Amino acid sequence: MTAAPTVYDVAERAGVSIATVSRVYRTPDSVRASTRERVLAAARELGYVPSGNARGLASRSTGVIGLCFPDYGDPAADTEDDDTAMLYSDQIIRGMERAARRHGYALLIAASLKGGAAGLVAKVAGRVDGFAVMARTVPTEELEVISRRMPVVMLAGPREGTAFLDHLDHIEVANEDGQHELTRHLLVDHGVRRPAYIGTIEQSPDVQARFDGFRLACREAGVETGDEPALRLGRLTQEEGARAAARLCESPGELPDAFVFANDQTAVGALRELERRGLSVPDDVIVTGFDGIPLSRLVRPALTTVRQPMVRMGEEATELLVRRLSSKGEGEPVSRVLPVSVARRASCGCTETTPTL
Amino acid sequence: MTAAPTVYDVAERAGVSIATVSRVYRTPDSVRASTRERVLAAARELGYVPSGNARGLASRSTGVIGLCFPDYGDPAADTEDDDTAMLYSDQIIRGMERAARRHGYALLIAASLKGGAAGLVAKVAGRVDGFAVMARTVPTEELEVISRRMPVVMLAGPREGTAFLDHLDHIEVANEDGQHELTRHLLVDHGVRRPAYIGTIEQSPDVQARFDGFRLACREAGVETGDEPALRLGRLTQEEGARAAARLCESPGELPDAFVFANDQTAVGALRELERRGLSVPDDVIVTGFDGIPLSRLVRPALTTVRQPMVRMGEEATELLVRRLSSKGEGEPVSRVLPVSVARRASCGCTETTPTL
DNA sequence: ATGAAAGCGCTAACAT
DNA sequence: ATGTTAGCGCTTTCAT
């Protein structure tokens, strides 16, 4: 690896000053065409590439926005299925990148390490003009400090917990609305009367909002529910979902006519357990999820769920950042709620849509 | 947005020199514990975050690796399906990021803009310690120049064309082997005798290698094929695939007993066209693809195809880069070929595997 | 263990 | 239209 040429090398070779070289890259029109050509030629011959670091340092801007996301451990999915299971973070990344590209920004992504997110923010923050953070990724305190220096937008993904710093921009999805609509569908269109909600132990805002939507729908339909979910799970995994289904089946009294899960993973786990027990979905019991992960389409019966627009969330995050960047961060904090949509599939008794061709 | 505090601010507040502040962040052990605490405290109070740019400039390294990928236009998939369709680039990104994380690197991603990739490399190269490039993303010439200054690894994704710069590290998948194995399966296990290969007009190395694998299998099985694919397509899209199927159905003579497509998209298009014509897959004709995109599982019949390990490719890319970086780029260029695996599904007459639960 | 000072490669006034 | 000259915020010898 040879030492990289600098503006000085190019300038000397082209017989101009370094300022001219700089101009050729920043404002080509401010340089006479013939001069520009000479500079460009010299640069090409030398293999010159402007140092992003030096530029960033001198101009106080990088042309890069960032994303911090949690270390999702290894995807719960079997390795076989590795590339089918698209994680939230992947979708958000895609959305952010796409929008960033349109605005001429590149995207820097970094996940917290399993151990601690120590230094994650610092690492990213030091190299970008602004960034998005998936909730629960970094300590609130760190964000507090950094958001005074650059735009930060909080992404309330699924299963989050942190109280939001109220001066940050913030994007979330309509958890309550989605669960409400889905539940109403079960109650009104499928005549469900004894739905069981399966939530989590630690009440994250998202899961709480979903439960609220569930209860509201029940109340509206005159269906009785307690103030508590039928069950609370420690983690929202397939295993836990399967165990939840087992518990519900074995508990005394009448079997609920619908298992309403707080996410898709657990619902899929339940599907498996119910099949093992020889129970039919949706005939014996309806099962629904939340999130709309790809797997929800693949399972049989296909899972009725609430789809979250994660790609869109990424795009919105970028748009928000770019706007802040061009307005120097002025203006009130924005809080945006993205709409969700209910996917009515076979697990609630709706006709399954044909796979897209 | 307040002006960001610098080492000077922290140093002053902590009553030390800027060198000490710097040491606290780079080599904490070289600073007395009490001093370190004072510095850290001052930093916290001030909301100090080290400037990645300044660090990079002074130390000539960024702790970031990059990825340049092509602008895949908007995904062919319907918007509805947006989050189900995981692109290659997404998978490579995931793989690279995962591995990068393990080595303490962050990942900078940037796609070429539709128009031209002008400046893409420069933009990325200026901000990273090394990077990967998906084939056909940037002009060979630019890479030539840059690879003299930092590690660059070429990712021969699907449908590529550029001749490889032979001094770059390079990762590709076993296209020929995969197509060979798939074809042999059709010939030997399903008794196919008149397979038709559908390739592309511009012979990219990947597609060429696949065709070579196809021919080899045919030769071995004593099945006659020409030196040319039955059909060459302009673009590997679903539309083109559907048109190809139509052409093959309408051409005089016996219908081929298998359509062997160069990728999944086209195969899926063919599936649709065949269904429209009332032909049964695999009874009337077998259809196979190549790539193993998620959609290939979702269609009915599920598509038999060759799965490419794109996530793995991303991981390998990072590993290669990291190795080069720690060895200062010494050593011969590496060229790695990743194994692929055949997914036998319904479209060739194999029992369809139950969707993963 | 800590400090002083010289850059790192560029941009951004300010001249000319 | 082009050149001069300070920095930008850090790391890195070299001293102490």
PDB file of C-alpha atoms in Angstrom, chain A residues 160-252:
ATOM      1  CA  GLU A 160     -38.895  -1.363  23.217  1.00  0.00           C
ATOM      2  CA  GLY A 161     -38.759   0.006  26.658  1.00  0.00           C
ATOM      3  CA  THR A 162     -36.899   3.235  27.131  1.00  0.00           C
ATOM      4  CA  ALA A 163     -38.796   6.314  27.959  1.00  0.00           C
ATOM      5  CA  PHE A 164     -38.231   8.694  25.114  1.00  0.00           C
ATOM      6  CA  LEU A 165     -36.145  11.730  25.501  1.00  0.00           C
ATOM      7  CA  ASP A 166     -38.751  14.228  24.712  1.00  0.00           C
ATOM      8  CA  HIS A 167     -36.597  16.585  22.785  1.00  0.00           C
ATOM      9  CA  LEU A 168     -35.528  14.003  20.244  1.00  0.00           C
ATOM     10  CA  ASP A 169     -37.283  13.446  16.992  1.00  0.00           C
ATOM     11  CA  HIS A 170     -39.087  10.215  17.175  1.00  0.00           C
ATOM     12  CA  ILE A 171     -40.795   7.762  14.855  1.00  0.00           C
ATOM     13  CA  GLU A 172     -43.019   4.950  15.860  1.00  0.00           C
ATOM     14  CA  VAL A 173     -45.739   2.780  14.421  1.00  0.00           C
ATOM     15  CA  ALA A 174     -49.385   2.766  15.352  1.00  0.00           C
ATOM     16  CA  ASN A 175     -49.264  -0.189  17.690  1.00  0.00           C
ATOM     17  CA  GLU A 176     -52.532   0.486  19.420  1.00  0.00           C
ATOM     18  CA  ASP A 177     -54.476   1.172  16.260  1.00  0.00           C
ATOM     19  CA  GLY A 178     -53.124  -1.938  14.618  1.00  0.00           C
ATOM     20  CA  GLN A 179     -53.965  -4.265  17.454  1.00  0.00           C
ATOM     21  CA  HIS A 180     -57.321  -2.616  17.808  1.00  0.00           C
ATOM     22  CA  GLU A 181     -58.221  -3.151  14.201  1.00  0.00           C
ATOM     23  CA  LEU A 182     -56.993  -6.714  14.181  1.00  0.00           C
ATOM     24  CA  THR A 183     -58.876  -7.558  17.332  1.00  0.00           C
ATOM     25  CA  ARG A 184     -62.060  -5.962  16.108  1.00  0.00           C
ATOM     26  CA  HIS A 185     -61.774  -8.059  12.998  1.00  0.00           C
ATOM     27  CA  LEU A 186     -61.658 -11.193  15.107  1.00  0.00           C
ATOM     28  CA  LEU A 187     -64.539 -10.116  17.273  1.00  0.00           C
ATOM     29  CA  VAL A 188     -66.816  -8.702  14.635  1.00  0.00           C
ATOM     30  CA  ASP A 189     -66.024 -10.751  11.552  1.00  0.00           C
ATOM     31  CA  HIS A 190     -65.144 -14.057  13.126  1.00  0.00           C
ATOM     32  CA  GLY A 191     -67.363 -13.946  16.162  1.00  0.00           C
ATOM     33  CA  VAL A 192     -64.569 -14.432  18.649  1.00  0.00           C
ATOM     34  CA  ARG A 193     -65.838 -14.218  22.262  1.00  0.00           C
ATOM     35  CA  ARG A 194     -63.047 -15.489  24.474  1.00  0.00           C
ATOM     36  CA  PRO A 195     -59.802 -14.050  23.156  1.00  0.00           C
ATOM     37  CA  ALA A 196     -56.605 -14.494  25.159  1.00  0.00           C
ATOM     38  CA  TYR A 197     -53.886 -11.883  24.894  1.00  0.00           C
ATOM     39  CA  ILE A 198     -50.303 -13.028  25.340  1.00  0.00           C
ATOM     40  CA  GLY A 199     -47.966 -10.192  26.227  1.00  0.00           C
ATOM     41  CA  THR A 200     -44.641  -9.699  27.933  1.00  0.00           C
ATOM     42  CA  ILE A 201     -43.390  -9.447  31.450  1.00  0.00           C
ATOM     43  CA  GLU A 202     -41.574  -6.194  31.081  1.00  0.00           C
ATOM     44  CA  GLN A 203     -44.140  -3.831  29.717  1.00  0.00           C
ATOM     45  CA  SER A 204     -42.512  -2.074  26.843  1.00  0.00           C
ATOM     46  CA  PRO A 205     -44.451   0.862  25.456  1.00  0.00           C
ATOM     47  CA  ASP A 206     -45.017  -1.001  22.216  1.00  0.00           C
ATOM     48  CA  VAL A 207     -46.411  -4.110  23.762  1.00  0.00           C
ATOM     49  CA  GLN A 208     -48.422  -2.053  26.183  1.00  0.00           C
ATOM     50  CA  ALA A 209     -49.903  -0.044  23.350  1.00  0.00           C
ATOM     51  CA  ARG A 210     -50.833  -3.228  21.571  1.00  0.00           C
ATOM     52  CA  PHE A 211     -52.566  -4.556  24.618  1.00  0.00           C
ATOM     53  CA  ASP A 212     -54.430  -1.291  24.969  1.00  0.00           C
ATOM     54  CA  GLY A 213     -55.671  -1.661  21.421  1.00  0.00           C
ATOM     55  CA  PHE A 214     -56.781  -5.163  22.204  1.00  0.00           C
ATOM     56  CA  ARG A 215     -58.705  -4.130  25.253  1.00  0.00           C
ATOM     57  CA  LEU A 216     -60.349  -1.238  23.532  1.00  0.00           C
ATOM     58  CA  ALA A 217     -61.639  -3.502  20.789  1.00  0.00           C
ATOM     59  CA  CYS A 218     -62.947  -5.938  23.357  1.00  0.00           C
ATOM     60  CA  ARG A 219     -64.706  -3.257  25.317  1.00  0.00           C
ATOM     61  CA  GLU A 220     -66.293  -1.891  22.172  1.00  0.00           C
ATOM     62  CA  ALA A 221     -67.576  -5.326  21.285  1.00  0.00           C
ATOM     63  CA  GLY A 222     -68.833  -6.005  24.765  1.00  0.00           C
ATOM     64  CA  VAL A 223     -66.354  -8.773  25.294  1.00  0.00           C
ATOM     65  CA  GLU A 224     -65.003  -9.131  28.743  1.00  0.00           C
ATOM     66  CA  THR A 225     -61.260  -8.994  29.404  1.00  0.00           C
ATOM     67  CA  GLY A 226     -59.231  -8.362  32.450  1.00  0.00           C
ATOM     68  CA  ASP A 227     -56.796  -5.522  32.865  1.00  0.00           C
ATOM     69  CA  GLU A 228     -54.067  -8.021  32.416  1.00  0.00           C
ATOM     70  CA  PRO A 229     -52.973 -10.175  29.507  1.00  0.00           C
ATOM     71  CA  ALA A 230     -53.908 -13.815  29.849  1.00  0.00           C
ATOM     72  CA  LEU A 231     -50.230 -14.578  29.919  1.00  0.00           C
ATOM     73  CA  ARG A 232     -46.971 -12.709  30.114  1.00  0.00           C
ATOM     74  CA  LEU A 233     -43.868 -14.044  28.408  1.00  0.00           C
ATOM     75  CA  GLY A 234     -40.271 -13.395  29.297  1.00  0.00           C
ATOM     76  CA  ARG A 235     -38.968 -13.226  25.787  1.00  0.00           C
ATOM     77  CA  LEU A 236     -40.884 -13.046  22.553  1.00  0.00           C
ATOM     78  CA  THR A 237     -39.416 -16.133  20.941  1.00  0.00           C
ATOM     79  CA  GLN A 238     -40.919 -19.104  19.181  1.00  0.00           C
ATOM     80  CA  GLU A 239     -40.086 -21.319  22.121  1.00  0.00           C
ATOM     81  CA  GLU A 240     -41.897 -19.085  24.528  1.00  0.00           C
ATOM     82  CA  GLY A 241     -44.828 -18.907  22.169  1.00  0.00           C
ATOM     83  CA  ALA A 242     -45.032 -22.679  22.023  1.00  0.00           C
ATOM     84  CA  ARG A 243     -44.943 -22.906  25.778  1.00  0.00           C
ATOM     85  CA  ALA A 244     -47.622 -20.278  26.061  1.00  0.00           C
ATOM     86  CA  ALA A 245     -49.885 -22.265  23.760  1.00  0.00           C
ATOM     87  CA  ALA A 246     -49.279 -25.371  25.830  1.00  0.00           C
ATOM     88  CA  ARG A 247     -50.143 -23.555  29.017  1.00  0.00           C
ATOM     89  CA  LEU A 248     -53.315 -22.133  27.590  1.00  0.00           C
ATOM     90  CA  CYS A 249     -54.403 -25.517  26.324  1.00  0.00           C
ATOM     91  CA  GLU A 250     -53.806 -27.153  29.631  1.00  0.00           C
ATOM     92  CA  SER A 251     -55.304 -24.549  31.860  1.00  0.00           C
ATOM     93  CA  PRO A 252     -58.652 -25.447  33.321  1.00  0.00           C
TER      94      PRO A 252
END
